[in-house]
Coordinates of C-alpha atoms in Angstrom, one line a residue:
Chain S
X104 CA 32.8 -12.7 -111.6
X105 CA 36.1 -14.2 -110.7
X106 CA 37.8 -16.9 -112.5
X107 CA 39.2 -20.2 -111.2
X108 CA 41.7 -22.4 -113.0
X109 CA 42.0 -26.1 -112.9
X110 CA 44.7 -28.0 -114.5
X111 CA 43.8 -31.6 -114.7
X112 CA 45.1 -34.9 -115.8
X113 CA 43.0 -37.6 -117.4
X114 CA 45.0 -40.4 -118.6
X115 CA 47.6 -39.0 -120.9
X116 CA 45.5 -36.0 -121.8
X117 CA 46.1 -32.7 -120.3
X118 CA 42.9 -30.7 -119.9
X119 CA 42.6 -27.1 -119.0
X120 CA 39.3 -26.3 -117.4
X121 CA 38.3 -22.9 -116.6
X122 CA 35.3 -22.2 -114.3
X123 CA 33.6 -19.1 -113.3
X124 CA 32.4 -17.7 -110.0
X125 CA 32.8 -19.8 -107.0
X126 CA 34.6 -23.0 -108.0
X127 CA 33.8 -26.3 -106.4
X128 CA 36.2 -28.7 -107.7
X129 CA 36.7 -32.3 -106.6
X130 CA 39.7 -34.6 -106.9
X131 CA 39.1 -38.3 -107.1
X132 CA 41.1 -40.7 -105.1
X133 CA 43.7 -42.7 -107.0
X134 CA 43.1 -46.4 -107.8
X135 CA 43.6 -47.9 -104.3
X136 CA 41.9 -50.1 -102.0
X137 CA 39.4 -48.4 -99.7
X138 CA 40.7 -48.2 -96.1
X139 CA 38.7 -47.4 -93.1
X140 CA 40.7 -44.6 -91.4
X141 CA 39.6 -43.0 -88.2
X142 CA 41.5 -41.3 -85.4
X143 CA 42.0 -43.6 -82.5
X144 CA 44.7 -42.7 -80.0
X145 CA 46.2 -39.3 -80.4
X146 CA 49.6 -38.1 -79.2
X147 CA 49.6 -34.5 -78.3
X148 CA 52.2 -32.0 -77.1
X149 CA 51.8 -28.3 -76.0
X150 CA 53.1 -25.8 -73.5
X151 CA 49.8 -25.9 -71.7
X152 CA 47.0 -28.4 -71.6
X153 CA 43.6 -28.0 -70.1
X154 CA 41.9 -31.3 -69.7
X155 CA 38.3 -32.1 -68.9
X156 CA 36.1 -35.1 -69.6
X157 CA 35.0 -33.9 -72.9
X158 CA 37.8 -32.0 -74.4
X159 CA 41.5 -31.3 -74.2
X160 CA 42.6 -27.7 -75.0
X161 CA 46.2 -27.4 -76.2
X162 CA 47.9 -24.0 -76.3
X163 CA 51.3 -22.4 -76.2
X164 CA 54.5 -23.6 -77.8
X165 CA 52.8 -24.5 -81.1
X166 CA 50.8 -27.5 -80.0
X167 CA 50.8 -30.7 -82.0
X168 CA 48.5 -33.7 -82.4
X169 CA 49.3 -36.8 -84.1
X170 CA 47.4 -40.0 -84.7
X171 CA 49.0 -43.3 -83.5
X172 CA 49.2 -44.6 -86.9
X173 CA 50.9 -41.5 -88.2
X174 CA 48.2 -40.9 -90.7
X175 CA 47.6 -37.3 -89.5
X176 CA 49.9 -34.8 -88.0
X177 CA 48.6 -31.3 -87.1
X178 CA 50.5 -28.3 -85.7
X179 CA 48.8 -25.0 -85.0
X180 CA 48.6 -22.2 -82.5
X181 CA 45.7 -23.7 -80.7
X182 CA 44.3 -27.3 -80.9
X183 CA 41.1 -28.6 -79.1
X184 CA 40.6 -32.4 -79.0
X185 CA 36.8 -33.3 -78.3
X186 CA 36.1 -36.7 -76.8
X187 CA 33.0 -38.9 -76.9
X188 CA 33.1 -40.9 -73.7
X189 CA 30.1 -42.9 -74.8
X190 CA 32.0 -44.1 -78.0
X191 CA 31.3 -47.7 -78.8
X192 CA 34.8 -48.2 -79.8
X193 CA 38.3 -46.7 -79.9
X194 CA 37.8 -45.3 -83.3
X195 CA 35.0 -43.1 -82.3
X196 CA 36.6 -41.8 -79.0
X197 CA 38.1 -38.8 -80.6
X198 CA 35.0 -37.1 -82.0
X199 CA 36.5 -33.8 -83.3
X200 CA 39.9 -32.2 -83.5
X201 CA 39.9 -28.3 -84.0
X202 CA 43.1 -26.5 -84.9
X203 CA 43.3 -22.8 -85.4
X204 CA 46.0 -20.3 -86.3
X205 CA 48.9 -21.1 -88.8
X206 CA 47.6 -24.8 -89.3
X207 CA 50.1 -27.1 -90.8
X208 CA 48.9 -30.7 -91.5
X209 CA 50.8 -33.6 -92.8
X210 CA 49.0 -36.7 -93.8
X211 CA 49.3 -39.7 -96.1
X212 CA 46.7 -41.0 -98.4
X213 CA 45.6 -44.7 -98.0
X214 CA 47.9 -45.6 -100.8
X215 CA 50.7 -43.9 -99.0
X216 CA 51.1 -40.6 -100.9
X217 CA 52.1 -37.6 -98.7
X218 CA 49.7 -34.7 -98.4
X219 CA 50.7 -31.3 -96.8
X220 CA 48.1 -28.6 -96.1
X221 CA 48.4 -25.2 -94.6
X222 CA 45.5 -23.1 -93.7
X223 CA 44.1 -20.7 -91.1
X224 CA 42.0 -23.4 -89.4
X225 CA 41.2 -27.1 -89.7
X226 CA 38.6 -29.4 -88.3
X227 CA 38.8 -33.2 -88.2
X228 CA 35.2 -34.7 -87.9
X229 CA 35.2 -38.3 -86.6
X230 CA 31.7 -38.9 -87.8
X231 CA 32.5 -38.9 -91.5
X232 CA 36.5 -38.9 -91.2
X233 CA 36.9 -35.8 -93.0
X234 CA 39.2 -32.8 -92.4
X235 CA 37.9 -29.4 -93.4
X236 CA 40.4 -26.7 -94.0
X237 CA 39.4 -23.0 -94.1
X238 CA 41.2 -19.8 -95.0
X239 CA 44.1 -19.5 -97.4
X240 CA 44.2 -23.2 -97.9
X241 CA 47.2 -24.6 -99.7
X242 CA 47.2 -28.4 -100.4
X243 CA 50.3 -30.1 -101.7
X244 CA 49.6 -33.7 -102.9
X245 CA 52.3 -36.0 -104.4
X246 CA 51.2 -38.8 -106.7
X247 CA 53.1 -41.3 -108.9
X248 CA 50.9 -40.0 -111.8
X249 CA 52.3 -36.5 -111.5
X250 CA 55.4 -35.0 -112.6
X251 CA 55.7 -33.0 -109.3
X252 CA 53.3 -32.6 -106.4
X253 CA 50.1 -31.1 -107.3
X254 CA 49.0 -27.9 -105.5
X255 CA 45.6 -26.6 -104.7
X256 CA 44.8 -23.1 -103.5
X257 CA 41.4 -22.4 -102.3
X258 CA 39.3 -20.7 -99.5
X259 CA 37.9 -24.1 -98.3
X260 CA 39.0 -27.6 -98.9
X261 CA 37.5 -30.9 -97.5
X262 CA 39.7 -33.9 -97.3
X263 CA 37.9 -37.2 -97.2
X264 CA 40.3 -39.5 -95.3
X265 CA 38.3 -42.7 -96.1
X266 CA 38.0 -41.9 -99.8
X267 CA 38.1 -45.1 -102.0
X268 CA 39.2 -45.4 -105.4
X269 CA 36.1 -44.0 -107.0
X270 CA 35.3 -41.6 -104.4
X271 CA 36.0 -37.9 -104.0
X272 CA 39.2 -37.3 -102.0
X273 CA 39.3 -33.5 -102.0
X274 CA 36.5 -31.0 -102.4
X275 CA 37.9 -27.7 -103.3
X276 CA 35.9 -24.4 -102.8
X277 CA 37.2 -21.0 -103.5
X278 CA 36.8 -17.7 -105.0
X279 CA 38.9 -18.3 -106.9
X280 CA 40.1 -21.9 -106.4
X281 CA 43.2 -23.1 -108.2
X282 CA 44.3 -26.6 -108.8
X283 CA 47.6 -27.2 -110.6
X284 CA 48.9 -30.8 -111.5
X285 CA 51.3 -31.8 -114.1
X286 CA 50.8 -35.4 -115.3
X287 CA 53.7 -37.6 -116.0
X288 CA 54.2 -38.0 -119.8
X289 CA 52.9 -41.5 -120.9
X290 CA 53.4 -43.1 -124.2
X291 CA 50.5 -42.5 -126.5
X292 CA 48.1 -45.4 -127.0
X293 CA 49.1 -47.6 -129.8
X294 CA 52.7 -46.4 -129.9
X295 CA 55.2 -49.1 -129.7
X296 CA 52.5 -51.6 -130.1
X297 CA 52.9 -54.5 -132.7
X298 CA 56.6 -54.2 -132.9
Chain J
X64 CA 50.3 -54.5 -36.7
X65 CA 50.3 -50.8 -36.5
X66 CA 50.1 -49.2 -33.2
X67 CA 47.3 -46.8 -34.1
X68 CA 47.0 -43.6 -32.2
X69 CA 44.1 -41.7 -33.2
X70 CA 44.4 -37.9 -32.7
X71 CA 41.6 -35.6 -33.5
X72 CA 43.4 -32.3 -33.5
X73 CA 42.7 -28.8 -34.8
X74 CA 43.8 -25.4 -34.1
X75 CA 41.9 -22.9 -32.1
X76 CA 40.9 -21.1 -35.3
X77 CA 39.6 -23.9 -37.4
X78 CA 38.3 -26.7 -35.4
X79 CA 37.5 -28.5 -32.2
X80 CA 40.6 -29.5 -30.3
X81 CA 40.2 -32.9 -28.8
X82 CA 43.8 -34.3 -27.9
X83 CA 43.7 -37.9 -27.2
X84 CA 46.1 -38.1 -24.5
X85 CA 46.8 -34.6 -23.1
X86 CA 44.5 -31.8 -22.2
X87 CA 44.4 -29.0 -24.7
X88 CA 46.8 -26.1 -23.9
X89 CA 45.5 -22.6 -23.8
X90 CA 45.0 -21.1 -27.3
X91 CA 46.9 -17.9 -26.4
X92 CA 50.0 -19.6 -25.4
X93 CA 50.2 -22.1 -28.3
X94 CA 53.2 -24.0 -27.1
X95 CA 54.9 -26.6 -29.3
X96 CA 53.8 -30.0 -28.2
X97 CA 57.0 -31.6 -29.4
X98 CA 55.1 -34.9 -29.6
X99 CA 56.5 -37.5 -31.7
X100 CA 54.3 -40.6 -32.6
X101 CA 55.5 -43.7 -34.2
X102 CA 53.2 -45.5 -36.5
X103 CA 50.1 -43.4 -36.0
X104 CA 46.8 -42.6 -37.5
X105 CA 45.8 -39.0 -37.2
X106 CA 42.5 -37.5 -38.1
X107 CA 42.1 -33.8 -38.6
X108 CA 38.7 -32.4 -38.3
X109 CA 37.4 -28.9 -39.4
X110 CA 35.5 -26.6 -37.1
X111 CA 32.2 -28.4 -37.9
X112 CA 33.7 -31.8 -36.9
X113 CA 34.1 -33.1 -40.4
X114 CA 37.2 -34.8 -41.3
X115 CA 39.7 -32.9 -43.4
X116 CA 42.2 -35.6 -43.7
X117 CA 43.5 -38.8 -42.1
X118 CA 47.2 -39.5 -42.0
X119 CA 48.7 -43.0 -41.6
X120 CA 52.4 -42.6 -40.9
X121 CA 55.5 -44.2 -39.8
X122 CA 56.4 -41.1 -37.6
X123 CA 54.4 -38.1 -36.9
X124 CA 55.7 -35.0 -35.2
X125 CA 53.0 -32.7 -33.9
X126 CA 53.6 -29.0 -33.2
X127 CA 52.0 -25.8 -32.5
X128 CA 49.1 -27.2 -30.4
X129 CA 48.7 -29.9 -32.8
X130 CA 47.7 -27.6 -35.6
X131 CA 50.7 -28.6 -37.7
X132 CA 52.1 -32.1 -38.2
X133 CA 55.3 -33.1 -39.9
X134 CA 55.1 -36.7 -41.1
X135 CA 57.6 -39.2 -42.4
X136 CA 56.7 -41.9 -44.9
X137 CA 53.0 -42.5 -44.9
X138 CA 49.7 -42.0 -46.6
X139 CA 47.1 -39.3 -46.3
X140 CA 43.5 -39.5 -47.2
X141 CA 42.2 -36.0 -48.0
X142 CA 38.4 -35.3 -47.8
X143 CA 37.1 -32.7 -50.2
X144 CA 33.6 -31.2 -50.7
X145 CA 31.0 -33.4 -52.4
X146 CA 32.5 -36.6 -50.9
X147 CA 35.5 -36.7 -53.1
X148 CA 38.7 -38.2 -51.6
X149 CA 42.3 -38.0 -52.6
X150 CA 44.9 -40.5 -51.4
X151 CA 48.5 -39.4 -51.3
X152 CA 51.5 -41.6 -50.5
X153 CA 54.7 -39.6 -49.8
X154 CA 58.2 -39.5 -48.3
X155 CA 57.4 -36.5 -46.2
X156 CA 54.3 -34.3 -45.4
X157 CA 53.5 -31.1 -43.7
X158 CA 49.9 -30.9 -42.6
X159 CA 48.7 -27.5 -41.3
X160 CA 45.2 -27.5 -39.9
X161 CA 45.1 -23.7 -39.5
X162 CA 45.8 -23.0 -43.2
X163 CA 44.0 -26.3 -44.2
X164 CA 46.9 -27.1 -46.3
X165 CA 49.0 -30.2 -46.9
X166 CA 52.3 -30.2 -48.6
X167 CA 53.9 -33.6 -49.5
X168 CA 57.2 -34.4 -51.0
X169 CA 59.7 -37.2 -51.6
X170 CA 58.1 -38.9 -54.5
X171 CA 54.4 -38.4 -54.1
X172 CA 51.7 -40.6 -55.7
X173 CA 48.1 -39.2 -55.7
X174 CA 45.1 -41.3 -56.5
X175 CA 41.4 -40.7 -56.7
X176 CA 39.2 -43.8 -57.1
X177 CA 36.2 -41.8 -57.8
X178 CA 37.8 -39.8 -60.7
X179 CA 39.7 -43.0 -61.7
X180 CA 42.8 -40.8 -62.0
X181 CA 46.3 -40.9 -60.6
X182 CA 49.5 -39.0 -60.9
X183 CA 53.1 -39.0 -59.5
X184 CA 55.2 -35.9 -58.8
X185 CA 58.2 -34.7 -56.7
X186 CA 55.7 -32.5 -54.7
X187 CA 52.0 -32.1 -54.1
X188 CA 50.2 -29.4 -52.4
X189 CA 46.6 -29.6 -51.4
X190 CA 44.8 -26.5 -50.2
X191 CA 41.3 -27.3 -49.0
X192 CA 40.5 -23.6 -48.4
X193 CA 40.7 -22.9 -52.1
X194 CA 40.0 -26.5 -53.2
X195 CA 43.3 -26.6 -55.2
X196 CA 45.7 -29.3 -55.9
X197 CA 49.1 -28.5 -57.3
X198 CA 51.8 -31.1 -58.3
X199 CA 55.2 -30.2 -59.4
X200 CA 58.3 -31.8 -60.7
X201 CA 58.3 -34.6 -63.3
X202 CA 54.6 -35.1 -63.2
X203 CA 53.2 -38.3 -64.8
X204 CA 49.8 -39.7 -64.5
X205 CA 46.6 -40.7 -66.3
X206 CA 42.8 -40.3 -66.1
X207 CA 40.1 -42.2 -67.9
X208 CA 40.7 -40.5 -71.1
X209 CA 44.4 -40.3 -71.4
X210 CA 47.9 -40.3 -69.9
X211 CA 50.3 -37.4 -69.5
X212 CA 53.7 -36.1 -68.6
X213 CA 54.4 -32.5 -67.5
X214 CA 56.3 -30.2 -65.2
X215 CA 53.3 -29.0 -63.3
X216 CA 49.7 -30.1 -62.8
X217 CA 46.9 -28.0 -61.2
X218 CA 43.5 -29.4 -60.5
X219 CA 40.8 -29.4 -57.8
X220 CA 39.8 -32.2 -55.4
X221 CA 37.5 -33.6 -58.1
X222 CA 40.2 -34.0 -60.6
X223 CA 37.5 -33.1 -63.2
X224 CA 39.6 -30.3 -64.8
X225 CA 43.3 -30.6 -64.9
X226 CA 45.8 -28.1 -66.2
X227 CA 49.1 -29.3 -67.3
X228 CA 52.1 -27.0 -68.1
X229 CA 55.8 -27.3 -68.6
X230 CA 58.9 -25.4 -69.2
X231 CA 59.4 -27.5 -72.2
X232 CA 56.4 -29.1 -74.0
X233 CA 53.8 -31.2 -72.2
X234 CA 53.2 -34.5 -73.8
X235 CA 50.1 -36.8 -73.6
X236 CA 48.3 -39.5 -75.2
X237 CA 44.6 -39.2 -75.6
X238 CA 42.5 -42.3 -75.8
X239 CA 43.2 -45.6 -74.0
X240 CA 41.5 -48.5 -75.6
X241 CA 41.6 -50.9 -72.7
X242 CA 39.7 -48.3 -70.5
X243 CA 37.1 -47.9 -73.2
X244 CA 36.6 -51.6 -73.4
X245 CA 36.2 -51.7 -69.7
X246 CA 33.5 -49.1 -70.0
X247 CA 31.7 -51.1 -72.5
X248 CA 31.2 -54.1 -70.3

């Protein structure tokens, strides 16, 4: 049995949660309006591109792919962009993006907080607007509620790009999985009141 | 009005030779024709009588028993297998019927209506024997799913599969919303 650690913030209370075996942790989205976020136009760079009707294969020279709104930037050894020519709209045109080898992802949450992820592989799925990271995943997530950016380490992390305020934003799975976040100190309830 | 001179010419090794104005010279001698034609239309056929390309040009110089043509300022329609056609406009062009090869330079624009794709480059070479199209030098273009910029482009006459490469990075934008909207209608 392995041990996974989760350091969590819940209001002003710091909670240490220890779970055993394979950890499957989730991080809720902060209080923000739900925004539909899907990959539309993608700007790509690479040394070599092999283009067909259904996919663009990018290789050589550390290929990159970036959404037009800048919400997602991917750099890896190899990137494949899968297309759905039958898509009803622009949002569904890029159906999948697969990145492998030294994957480096930069994103922003709907409320504008930066997210950085490194992993061995990453897959964006246009159907449900998720990005799944696999292999030595390290997620660094900044939040105004945290003293410093939180760090998650796991074997597999799913990032829900469309997560609303009450939805799960990250699903963290690992053996072990580790989530570290230090909340900002807040005045205790009642303190300073009534003066 | 163009003064259209239609030549159906081919080398001895690769097609019927039917010179429009002069009798064909013996294949062994292969003398240079030294014919210069202003504002011409030249159709090149293969050995089965199928058109390989049709050149519309301001000036065409025929050489080597009409197997090779050097063309200034014009357009060439290249006929591939499966009925696919590629239209090139160019500053200069060498068309070699023996090798079934075209080499265009001087700001070349290539366009395929069937593939709904086009690209520009400094040079474009079409090899009908191998069904290869190679564009080089400041390549820019687009197809129904995106637009691109590269140093080199390799494809076939169908333009179904395109390889882009560059000494520096190739850049492209995938997804053209206006095209998708057209498709929906």
